[in-house]
CSV table of C-alpha atoms in Angstrom, one decimal:
chain,number,residue,atom,x,y,z
L,611,THR,CA,90.1,75.8,104.8
L,612,SER,CA,91.9,73.3,107.2
L,613,ILE,CA,92.1,76.1,109.8
L,614,ILE,CA,88.6,77.0,110.0
L,615,LYS,CA,87.6,73.4,110.2
L,616,ARG,CA,89.8,73.2,113.3
L,617,LEU,CA,88.5,76.3,114.7
L,618,LEU,CA,84.9,74.9,114.4
L,619,GLU,CA,85.3,71.1,115.2
L,620,GLY,CA,88.7,71.1,117.2
L,621,ARG,CA,90.3,67.6,117.2
L,622,ASN,CA,87.2,65.9,115.4
L,623,ALA,CA,87.6,68.2,112.3
L,624,VAL,CA,87.8,66.2,109.1
L,625,ILE,CA,90.7,67.9,107.1
L,626,PRO,CA,89.4,68.4,103.4
L,627,LYS,CA,91.4,66.8,100.7
L,628,ARG,CA,93.0,69.0,97.8
L,629,GLU,CA,90.4,68.5,95.5
L,630,GLU,CA,88.0,69.7,98.0
L,631,ARG,CA,89.6,73.1,98.1
L,632,THR,CA,87.4,76.3,98.2
L,633,ILE,CA,85.6,77.4,95.2
L,634,GLY,CA,85.3,81.3,95.7
L,635,VAL,CA,84.4,82.0,99.4
L,636,ASP,CA,82.5,79.9,101.8
L,637,ILE,CA,80.9,81.1,105.1
L,638,TYR,CA,80.7,79.7,108.5
L,639,ASN,CA,79.5,80.6,111.9
L,640,TRP,CA,81.6,80.1,114.9
L,641,ASP,CA,80.6,80.6,118.6
L,642,PRO,CA,83.9,79.9,120.6
L,643,LYS,CA,82.0,79.8,123.9
L,644,ASN,CA,80.0,76.7,122.6
L,645,ASP,CA,82.1,75.3,120.1
L,646,GLY,CA,82.5,72.0,122.3
L,647,ASN,CA,86.4,72.1,122.2
L,648,PRO,CA,87.5,71.7,126.1
L,649,ASP,CA,91.1,73.0,125.3
L,650,ARG,CA,89.8,76.4,124.9
L,651,ASP,CA,87.5,76.5,127.9
L,652,HIS,CA,90.1,79.3,129.5
L,653,ILE,CA,89.4,81.7,127.0
L,654,ASP,CA,87.0,84.6,128.2
L,655,THR,CA,84.5,85.3,125.2
L,656,SER,CA,82.6,87.9,126.8
L,657,ILE,CA,82.4,91.2,125.1
L,658,LYS,CA,83.3,94.5,127.3
L,659,ILE,CA,80.0,96.4,127.1
L,660,GLU,CA,79.7,100.3,127.6
L,661,ASP,CA,78.8,101.0,131.2
L,662,LYS,CA,75.6,102.5,130.3
L,663,LEU,CA,74.5,99.3,128.6
L,664,VAL,CA,75.3,96.7,131.3
L,665,GLU,CA,72.3,97.2,133.1
L,666,ARG,CA,70.3,96.5,129.9
L,667,THR,CA,71.9,93.3,129.5
L,668,ASN,CA,71.0,89.7,131.1
L,669,GLY,CA,74.4,88.5,132.0
L,670,ASP,CA,77.5,88.3,129.8
L,671,VAL,CA,77.3,88.9,126.0
L,672,ASP,CA,79.7,86.4,124.3
L,673,ILE,CA,81.6,87.1,121.2
L,674,LYS,CA,80.6,85.4,118.0
L,675,PHE,CA,82.2,85.2,114.4
L,676,SER,CA,81.0,84.9,111.0
L,677,LEU,CA,83.9,83.2,109.3
L,678,TRP,CA,84.3,84.0,105.6
L,679,ASP,CA,86.9,81.4,103.8
L,680,PHE,CA,88.4,83.1,100.6
L,681,ALA,CA,89.9,80.8,98.1
L,682,GLY,CA,93.4,81.3,97.3
L,683,GLN,CA,93.5,80.7,93.5
L,684,HIS,CA,94.4,83.4,91.3
L,685,VAL,CA,91.3,83.1,89.3
L,686,TYR,CA,89.1,84.3,92.6
L,687,HIS,CA,91.2,87.3,93.4
L,688,ALA,CA,89.6,90.0,91.7
L,689,THR,CA,85.9,89.0,93.2
L,690,HIS,CA,87.2,88.7,97.0
L,691,GLU,CA,86.9,92.6,96.9
L,692,LEU,CA,83.2,92.3,96.6
L,693,PHE,CA,83.2,90.8,100.3
L,694,PHE,CA,85.8,92.8,101.9
L,695,SER,CA,84.5,94.7,105.0
L,696,PRO,CA,86.5,97.5,106.9
L,697,ARG,CA,84.8,96.1,110.2
L,698,ALA,CA,86.5,92.7,109.9
L,699,LEU,CA,89.6,91.1,111.0
L,700,TYR,CA,91.6,89.5,108.2
L,701,ILE,CA,93.7,86.3,108.6
L,702,LEU,CA,96.3,85.8,106.2
L,703,VAL,CA,97.5,82.2,106.2
L,704,TRP,CA,100.8,81.5,104.9
L,705,ASP,CA,102.4,77.9,104.4
L,706,MET,CA,105.9,79.5,105.4
L,707,GLY,CA,107.3,78.3,101.8
L,708,ILE,CA,106.6,74.6,102.5
L,709,ASN,CA,104.9,74.2,99.1
L,710,ASN,CA,107.5,76.1,97.3
L,711,SER,CA,110.3,74.0,96.5
L,712,GLU,CA,112.6,77.0,95.5
L,713,THR,CA,112.5,78.0,99.2
L,714,HIS,CA,114.0,74.6,100.5
L,715,LYS,CA,118.1,74.5,100.9
L,716,ARG,CA,119.4,71.5,99.4
L,717,LYS,CA,121.3,69.1,101.9
L,718,ARG,CA,124.9,69.1,101.7
L,719,HIS,CA,126.4,66.0,99.7
L,720,SER,CA,128.2,64.6,102.9
L,721,GLU,CA,125.1,64.6,105.0
L,722,CYS,CA,123.1,62.9,102.1
L,723,SER,CA,125.9,60.2,101.9
L,724,GLN,CA,126.8,59.8,105.6
L,725,GLY,CA,123.8,61.3,107.4
L,726,ALA,CA,123.9,64.4,109.6
L,727,PHE,CA,125.7,62.3,112.6
L,728,LYS,CA,128.6,60.9,110.7
L,729,LEU,CA,131.6,59.3,112.7
L,730,SER,CA,134.4,60.7,110.5
L,731,TYR,CA,135.9,64.0,111.0
L,732,ASP,CA,136.4,66.4,107.8
L,733,SER,CA,138.6,69.3,108.9
L,734,SER,CA,136.6,71.2,105.9
L,735,ASP,CA,133.6,71.4,108.3
L,736,ASP,CA,135.4,74.1,109.9
L,737,GLU,CA,135.3,76.4,107.2
L,738,GLU,CA,132.3,78.0,105.5
L,739,ASP,CA,131.1,76.3,102.3
L,740,PRO,CA,130.7,79.2,99.7
L,741,LEU,CA,128.4,76.8,97.8
L,742,ASP,CA,126.2,76.1,100.9
L,743,ASN,CA,126.3,79.8,101.5
L,744,ASP,CA,125.0,80.6,98.0
L,745,GLU,CA,122.2,78.0,98.3
L,746,SER,CA,121.0,79.5,101.6
L,747,LYS,CA,120.9,83.1,99.9
L,748,GLN,CA,119.0,81.7,96.8
L,749,ALA,CA,116.5,79.7,99.3
L,750,ASP,CA,116.2,83.1,101.2
L,751,ARG,CA,115.5,85.3,98.3
L,752,ALA,CA,112.8,82.6,97.1
L,753,LEU,CA,111.3,82.8,100.3
L,754,GLU,CA,111.1,86.6,100.0
L,755,ARG,CA,109.2,86.3,96.8
L,756,ASP,CA,107.0,83.7,98.2
L,757,ILE,CA,105.9,86.2,100.9
L,758,ASP,CA,105.3,89.1,98.3
L,759,GLU,CA,103.2,86.8,96.4
L,760,LYS,CA,101.3,85.2,99.1
L,761,VAL,CA,101.1,87.5,102.0
L,762,GLN,CA,102.3,91.0,100.8
L,763,PHE,CA,99.8,90.9,97.7
L,764,TRP,CA,96.9,90.3,100.1
L,765,VAL,CA,97.8,93.1,102.4
L,766,ASP,CA,97.8,95.4,99.7
L,767,CYS,CA,94.5,94.2,98.4
L,768,ILE,CA,92.9,94.5,101.7
L,769,GLN,CA,94.2,97.8,102.1
L,770,SER,CA,92.8,98.9,98.6
L,771,SER,CA,89.2,97.7,99.5
L,772,ALA,CA,89.2,98.3,103.7
L,773,PRO,CA,91.8,100.7,104.5
L,774,GLY,CA,93.1,100.8,108.0
L,775,ALA,CA,91.9,97.1,108.4
L,776,ALA,CA,93.2,94.8,111.0
L,777,ILE,CA,95.1,92.1,109.6
L,778,LEU,CA,96.6,89.0,111.4
L,779,PRO,CA,99.2,86.7,109.5
L,780,VAL,CA,99.0,83.3,110.5
L,781,ALA,CA,101.7,80.6,109.5
L,782,SER,CA,100.4,76.7,108.7
L,783,PHE,CA,102.2,73.6,108.1
L,784,ASP,CA,104.0,74.1,111.5
L,785,ASP,CA,104.4,70.0,111.7
L,786,TYR,CA,106.5,69.8,108.7
L,787,PHE,CA,109.5,71.4,110.0
L,788,ASP,CA,109.9,68.5,112.5
L,789,ASP,CA,108.0,65.5,111.1
L,790,VAL,CA,109.0,65.7,107.2
L,791,MET,CA,111.6,68.3,106.5
L,792,GLY,CA,113.7,67.7,109.7
L,793,TRP,CA,114.3,71.6,110.1
L,794,GLY,CA,113.3,72.1,113.9
L,795,VAL,CA,111.2,74.6,115.1
L,796,THR,CA,114.1,77.3,114.7
L,797,GLU,CA,113.9,77.4,111.2
L,798,ALA,CA,109.9,77.7,111.3
L,799,LYS,CA,110.7,80.7,113.8
L,800,ARG,CA,113.1,82.2,111.4
L,801,ARG,CA,110.9,82.2,108.3
L,802,CYS,CA,108.1,83.8,110.6
L,803,GLY,CA,110.6,86.4,111.5
L,804,ILE,CA,111.7,87.2,107.8
L,805,MET,CA,107.7,87.5,106.9
L,806,ARG,CA,107.0,89.8,109.6
L,807,ASP,CA,110.0,92.2,109.2
L,808,ARG,CA,109.5,92.2,105.3
L,809,LEU,CA,105.7,93.4,105.8
L,810,LEU,CA,106.8,96.0,108.5
L,811,LYS,CA,109.5,97.2,106.1
L,812,HIS,CA,107.2,97.3,103.2
L,813,GLU,CA,104.7,99.4,105.1
L,814,GLU,CA,107.5,101.5,106.3
L,815,LYS,CA,108.7,102.3,102.9
L,816,ARG,CA,105.1,103.1,101.9
L,817,VAL,CA,104.7,105.8,104.4
L,818,GLN,CA,108.3,107.1,103.7
L,819,GLY,CA,107.3,107.6,100.2
L,820,LEU,CA,103.9,109.2,101.1
L,821,GLN,CA,105.6,111.7,103.5
L,822,GLU,CA,108.6,112.5,100.7
L,823,ARG,CA,105.8,113.4,98.3
L,824,LEU,CA,103.7,115.5,100.8
L,825,GLU,CA,107.1,117.5,101.8
L,826,ALA,CA,107.8,118.1,98.2
L,827,TYR,CA,104.3,119.8,98.1
L,828,GLU,CA,105.1,122.0,101.1
L,829,ARG,CA,108.5,123.0,99.6
L,830,GLY,CA,106.5,123.9,96.4
L,831,HIS,CA,104.2,126.2,98.4
L,832,ARG,CA,101.2,123.9,97.6
L,833,ALA,CA,100.6,122.4,101.1
L,834,ASN,CA,96.8,123.0,100.7
L,835,SER,CA,96.4,121.6,97.2
L,836,GLU,CA,94.1,118.8,96.9
L,837,ALA,CA,97.0,116.2,96.4
L,838,ALA,CA,98.5,117.5,99.5
L,839,LEU,CA,95.4,117.0,101.6
L,840,ARG,CA,94.9,113.5,100.1
L,841,LEU,CA,98.6,112.5,101.2
L,842,ARG,CA,97.7,113.8,104.7
L,843,LYS,CA,94.8,111.7,104.8
L,844,LEU,CA,96.9,108.7,103.8
L,845,LEU,CA,99.2,109.2,106.3
L,846,CYS,CA,96.6,109.4,109.0
L,847,PRO,CA,97.5,106.1,111.5
L,848,PHE,CA,94.0,105.0,111.3
L,849,CYS,CA,94.2,104.8,107.3
L,850,ARG,CA,96.8,102.4,107.7
L,851,PRO,CA,96.8,98.7,107.7
L,852,LYS,CA,97.0,97.4,111.1
L,853,LEU,CA,99.5,94.2,111.0
L,854,ILE,CA,99.1,92.2,114.4
L,855,PHE,CA,101.6,90.1,115.7
L,856,GLY,CA,102.4,88.8,119.4
L,857,SER,CA,103.6,91.1,122.1
L,858,ASP,CA,107.0,89.7,121.3
L,859,GLY,CA,106.9,90.1,117.6
L,860,SER,CA,106.0,86.5,117.1
L,861,VAL,CA,103.8,84.9,114.7
L,862,VAL,CA,101.0,82.5,115.4
L,863,ARG,CA,101.8,78.9,113.9
L,864,VAL,CA,99.5,76.2,113.7
L,865,SER,CA,99.3,72.5,112.1
L,866,GLY,CA,96.2,71.4,110.9
L,867,ALA,CA,97.2,68.1,110.6
L,868,LYS,CA,98.5,67.5,114.2
L,869,TYR,CA,95.9,70.3,115.8
L,870,THR,CA,98.8,72.4,117.2
L,871,GLY,CA,98.5,76.1,118.0
L,872,PHE,CA,94.7,76.6,117.7
L,873,ASP,CA,94.5,77.3,121.4
L,874,ARG,CA,96.7,80.2,120.9
L,875,LEU,CA,95.0,81.1,117.9
L,876,SER,CA,91.5,81.1,119.2
L,877,GLU,CA,92.6,83.0,122.3
L,878,LYS,CA,94.2,85.5,120.0
L,879,LEU,CA,91.1,86.2,117.9
L,880,VAL,CA,88.8,86.4,120.5
L,881,ASN,CA,90.9,88.8,122.6
L,882,ILE,CA,91.4,91.0,119.6
L,883,ALA,CA,87.8,91.3,118.8
L,884,THR,CA,86.8,91.7,122.4
L,885,GLY,CA,89.3,94.5,123.1
L,886,ARG,CA,91.4,92.5,125.6
L,887,ASP,CA,94.3,92.5,123.0
L,888,LEU,CA,95.0,96.0,121.7
L,889,ALA,CA,97.7,94.8,119.5
L,890,GLY,CA,99.9,97.8,120.1
L,891,TRP,CA,97.0,100.4,119.8
L,892,ASP,CA,95.8,102.6,122.5
L,893,TYR,CA,92.2,101.4,122.1
L,894,PRO,CA,90.7,98.2,121.0
L,895,ILE,CA,90.6,97.8,117.3
L,896,PHE,CA,87.0,97.3,117.3
L,897,ARG,CA,85.9,99.9,119.6
L,898,GLY,CA,82.7,101.3,118.4
L,899,HIS,CA,81.5,98.5,116.7
L,900,VAL,CA,82.1,95.3,119.1
L,901,GLY,CA,80.4,96.4,122.5
L,902,ALA,CA,78.5,99.5,121.4
L,903,ARG,CA,74.9,99.9,121.2
L,904,ILE,CA,73.1,99.2,117.6
L,905,PRO,CA,70.9,102.1,116.9
L,906,ARG,CA,67.2,101.0,116.7
L,907,MET,CA,66.9,101.9,113.0
L,908,ARG,CA,69.6,99.4,112.2
L,909,LEU,CA,67.8,96.5,114.1
L,910,GLU,CA,64.5,97.4,112.4
L,911,VAL,CA,65.9,96.9,109.2
L,912,ARG,CA,67.9,93.8,110.2
L,913,ASP,CA,64.2,92.3,111.2
L,914,VAL,CA,62.7,93.3,108.0
L,915,VAL,CA,65.7,91.8,105.8
L,916,ARG,CA,65.1,88.2,107.9
L,917,GLU,CA,61.6,88.4,107.0
L,918,MET,CA,62.1,89.0,103.5
L,919,ARG,CA,64.9,86.5,103.3
L,920,ASP,CA,62.2,83.8,103.4
L,921,ARG,CA,60.8,84.6,100.2
L,922,PHE,CA,63.8,86.5,98.4
L,923,LYS,CA,67.5,86.0,97.8
L,924,VAL,CA,68.0,89.4,96.2
L,925,VAL,CA,65.6,92.3,96.0
L,926,GLU,CA,65.7,95.7,93.9
L,927,TRP,CA,66.5,98.8,96.0
L,928,GLY,CA,63.2,100.6,95.1
L,929,PHE,CA,61.1,97.5,96.2
L,930,PHE,CA,63.0,97.1,99.2
L,931,ILE,CA,62.4,101.1,100.1
L,932,LYS,CA,58.9,100.5,99.4
L,933,THR,CA,58.7,97.7,101.7
L,934,LEU,CA,60.4,99.7,104.6
L,935,ARG,CA,58.0,102.3,104.2
L,936,GLU,CA,55.2,100.2,104.6
L,937,LYS,CA,56.6,99.2,108.0
L,938,GLY,CA,57.0,102.8,108.8
L,939,LEU,CA,60.7,103.1,107.8
L,940,HIS,CA,60.9,106.4,105.6
L,941,ASN,CA,64.3,107.6,106.2
L,942,VAL,CA,66.4,106.6,103.2
L,943,GLU,CA,69.8,107.9,104.8
L,944,ASP,CA,69.3,105.8,107.7
L,945,VAL,CA,68.3,102.8,105.9
L,946,SER,CA,71.6,103.0,103.8
L,947,ASP,CA,73.7,103.3,107.0
L,948,ALA,CA,71.8,100.3,108.1
L,949,LEU,CA,72.4,98.3,104.7
L,950,HIS,CA,76.1,99.0,105.1
L,951,PHE,CA,76.1,98.0,109.1
L,952,LEU,CA,74.6,94.7,108.0
L,953,THR,CA,76.8,94.2,105.4
L,954,ASN,CA,79.9,94.5,107.9
L,955,ILE,CA,78.5,91.9,110.0
L,956,GLY,CA,77.8,89.4,107.3
L,957,GLU,CA,73.9,89.5,107.3
L,958,LEU,CA,73.8,90.5,103.8
L,959,SER,CA,75.5,92.1,100.8
L,960,TYR,CA,75.0,95.6,99.7
L,961,PHE,CA,77.4,97.6,97.4
L,962,GLY,CA,75.9,100.9,97.2
L,963,ASP,CA,77.8,103.9,98.5
L,964,VAL,CA,77.0,105.4,102.0
L,965,ILE,CA,74.9,108.6,101.7
L,966,LYS,CA,77.3,111.3,102.0
L,967,ASP,CA,74.8,114.3,102.0
L,968,PHE,CA,72.4,113.4,105.0
L,969,GLY,CA,70.2,116.2,104.1
L,970,SER,CA,69.5,115.0,100.7
L,971,SER,CA,67.2,112.4,100.0
L,972,SER,CA,68.6,111.0,96.9
L,973,LYS,CA,70.6,107.8,96.8
L,974,THR,CA,74.2,108.2,95.7
L,975,THR,CA,75.3,105.2,93.5
L,976,SER,CA,78.0,106.7,91.4
L,977,ARG,CA,81.4,108.4,91.9
L,978,ASN,CA,83.1,111.1,90.6
L,979,THR,CA,86.8,109.8,89.6
L,980,SER,CA,88.1,112.7,87.8
L,981,ILE,CA,91.5,114.0,89.4
L,982,LYS,CA,92.8,117.4,89.0
L,983,GLU,CA,96.3,117.7,87.2
L,984,GLU,CA,97.9,118.7,90.6
L,985,ALA,CA,97.2,115.3,92.2
L,986,GLU,CA,99.1,113.3,89.3
L,987,ASP,CA,102.2,113.2,91.4
L,988,VAL,CA,100.5,110.9,93.9
L,989,ASP,CA,100.8,107.1,93.2
L,990,ASP,CA,97.7,105.7,92.3
L,991,ASP,CA,98.1,102.6,94.9
L,992,ASP,CA,97.8,105.6,97.7
L,993,SER,CA,95.3,107.8,96.1
L,994,VAL,CA,91.8,108.6,98.1
L,995,ASP,CA,89.4,111.5,98.1
L,996,SER,CA,90.4,114.6,99.5
L,997,MET,CA,90.2,115.4,103.3
L,998,PRO,CA,91.4,117.9,105.6
L,999,ARG,CA,94.5,117.0,107.8
L,1000,CYS,CA,93.8,114.2,109.8
L,1001,PRO,CA,93.6,114.4,113.7
L,1002,ASP,CA,94.0,111.9,116.4
L,1003,PRO,CA,92.3,108.6,115.0
L,1004,GLU,CA,89.9,108.5,117.8
L,1005,GLN,CA,88.9,112.2,117.6
L,1006,ALA,CA,88.4,111.9,113.8
L,1007,LEU,CA,86.1,109.0,114.4
L,1008,ARG,CA,84.1,111.1,117.1
L,1009,GLU,CA,83.8,114.0,114.8
L,1010,SER,CA,82.7,112.1,112.0
L,1011,SER,CA,80.0,110.3,113.9
L,1012,ARG,CA,78.7,113.7,115.1
L,1013,SER,CA,78.6,115.2,111.5
L,1014,LEU,CA,77.3,112.2,109.9
L,1015,VAL,CA,74.9,110.1,111.8
L,1016,PRO,CA,71.7,111.4,112.9
L,1017,GLU,CA,71.1,111.0,116.8
L,1018,ASP,CA,68.7,108.5,117.8
L,1019,GLU,CA,65.9,109.5,120.2
L,1020,ASP,CA,66.6,107.0,122.7
L,1021,TYR,CA,70.3,106.8,122.6
L,1022,ASP,CA,71.5,109.1,125.7
L,1023,ASP,CA,75.1,107.9,125.8
L,1024,GLU,CA,77.1,110.9,124.7
L,1025,GLU,CA,80.2,109.3,124.9
L,1026,ALA,CA,79.3,106.0,122.9
L,1027,TYR,CA,79.3,107.1,119.4
L,1028,VAL,CA,78.1,105.3,116.5
L,1029,PHE,CA,80.6,105.0,114.0
L,1030,PRO,CA,78.7,104.9,110.6
L,1031,MET,CA,79.8,102.6,108.2
L,1032,ASP,CA,81.6,103.4,107.6
L,1033,ARG,CA,82.3,106.4,105.6
L,1034,MET,CA,86.0,106.9,105.9
L,1035,ALA,CA,86.2,103.1,104.4
L,1036,SER,CA,83.6,103.7,101.9
L,1037,ASP,CA,85.3,107.0,100.6
L,1038,GLN,CA,88.7,105.4,100.0
L,1039,ALA,CA,87.7,101.8,98.9
L,1040,ALA,CA,87.2,103.0,95.3
L,1041,ASP,CA,90.2,105.0,95.2
L,1042,GLU,CA,93.0,103.6,97.3
L,1043,ASP,CA,95.5,101.2,95.7
L,1044,ARG,CA,94.2,101.0,92.3
L,1045,SER,CA,97.6,99.9,91.1
L,1046,VAL,CA,97.5,96.6,93.0
L,1047,SER,CA,98.6,94.2,90.4
L,1048,MET,CA,95.7,91.5,90.0
L,1049,THR,CA,96.8,88.2,88.4
L,1050,ALA,CA,93.1,87.1,87.6
L,1051,SER,CA,91.8,88.2,84.2
L,1052,MET,CA,89.3,90.7,85.9
L,1053,SER,CA,90.9,93.9,86.6
L,1054,THR,CA,90.4,96.5,89.5
L,1055,ALA,CA,88.5,98.6,87.2
L,1056,SER,CA,86.0,95.8,86.2
L,1057,VAL,CA,85.5,94.7,89.7
L,1058,GLU,CA,84.5,98.3,90.7
L,1059,SER,CA,82.3,98.5,87.5
L,1060,LEU,CA,80.5,95.2,88.9
L,1061,ALA,CA,80.0,96.5,92.3
L,1062,SER,CA,78.6,99.7,90.8
L,1063,GLY,CA,76.2,97.8,88.7
L,1064,LEU,CA,75.2,95.6,91.9
L,1065,SER,CA,74.6,98.7,93.9
L,1066,GLN,CA,70.9,98.7,93.0
L,1067,PHE,CA,70.4,95.5,94.6
L,1068,ILE,CA,70.3,94.0,98.2
L,1069,PHE,CA,71.4,90.4,98.3
L,1070,LEU,CA,69.6,89.1,101.4
L,1071,ASN,CA,71.6,85.9,101.6
L,1072,PRO,CA,75.3,86.5,101.0
L,1073,ARG,CA,75.6,82.7,100.7
L,1074,TRP,CA,73.7,82.7,97.4
L,1075,LEU,CA,75.8,85.6,96.0
L,1076,VAL,CA,78.9,83.8,96.9
L,1077,ALA,CA,77.5,80.5,95.2
L,1078,ALA,CA,76.4,82.6,92.0
L,1079,VAL,CA,79.8,84.3,91.9
L,1080,ALA,CA,81.7,80.6,92.1
L,1081,CYS,CA,79.4,79.1,89.6
L,1082,ILE,CA,80.3,82.1,87.1
L,1083,LEU,CA,83.8,81.7,87.9
L,1084,ARG,CA,84.1,78.0,87.2
L,1085,HIS,CA,82.3,78.2,83.8
């Protein structure tokens, strides 16, 4: 919350007190070009627009953000998945273990009694202190547990609901290492390095485990079984979480109290969103979403939503479809796709499935969760629907777009494909990572049940839904 306040208001931000912590989810709008922070004037916020669309725009089009602040308290963990979107950039804020006293290495007795810069010489200083070394190891183990609970946990939750999402870890409380703890910037960098290495090692082990199970199926002459196909889909690079670090492997560090590091963080966010920072990929992470043309149907549905928002906060699916038909919008499949796109950009909240069969006029609101016996060897934390062997990620998106999205009569750009809402994420969200441990009382199954029950409604005002969920959790 402090980071968002600093992004929005800069040096003049009022840092919230502990009792003012986030309840559920808070939503903010951020326009980096016009946020009034002169220390960020050098950041290029313009969006790289597809060539055939440049002539239709009047000057530069600048990036804008919808910031969703998720509370970190355990009681809210289960409901956060309702608001996760595959077309979002996730910022995981870690306090570098500052608020966990077990990660603090206790000062040696000699330093406490005489100070770090003592005048007397003790020959024992030349020898390694076994007790000091043991305390260091204990502190580092506590730090690793802190990373697992506060960072890796959220990586798994995001991967469960939005497979292949972009995730940017950010370290906070940077000022404590000099001003309060006296450890120096070296210790802050060391802790960030441990966090980065641990996240990457966890992902490496996860991929290795999937590959070993796939090889076992191939050795057993079951390479084309349903489980093997599902494993190949999981191994597709596009389906793995995109952990973002600096070009040198560094982690962005900020201090909400001292207002340091926010120029770098702002530039990082803008460059990732606009495609100037590829984050190690061969193409922009949000290609096909940021800077691409929006199909006419999506804009028409958006206009209807904004008109209805003045009268309603939530509407039933049938009433919504009837209203659209009165305005000449009859294609239910296109409406479903538009609703998911508008959910992606924070315009509304909708929990129904994307229509999988675009030749059918019926709306799919349920999912077959039965799994064949041969799929039992695949861990639940990486299970998804079956799909043939995954080709190159970009090509997979292009082929998916050709087969699922009806062509817009006015859309003549053959190379700029509209990536529908994205079916890949929709298909995987309900199945992948079911075994992520939930510390809140509501389980993953109950969250899916809740989402299924909500699928017959369109929440025109996401803030109202957020407030309602927060009210339920408080009571």
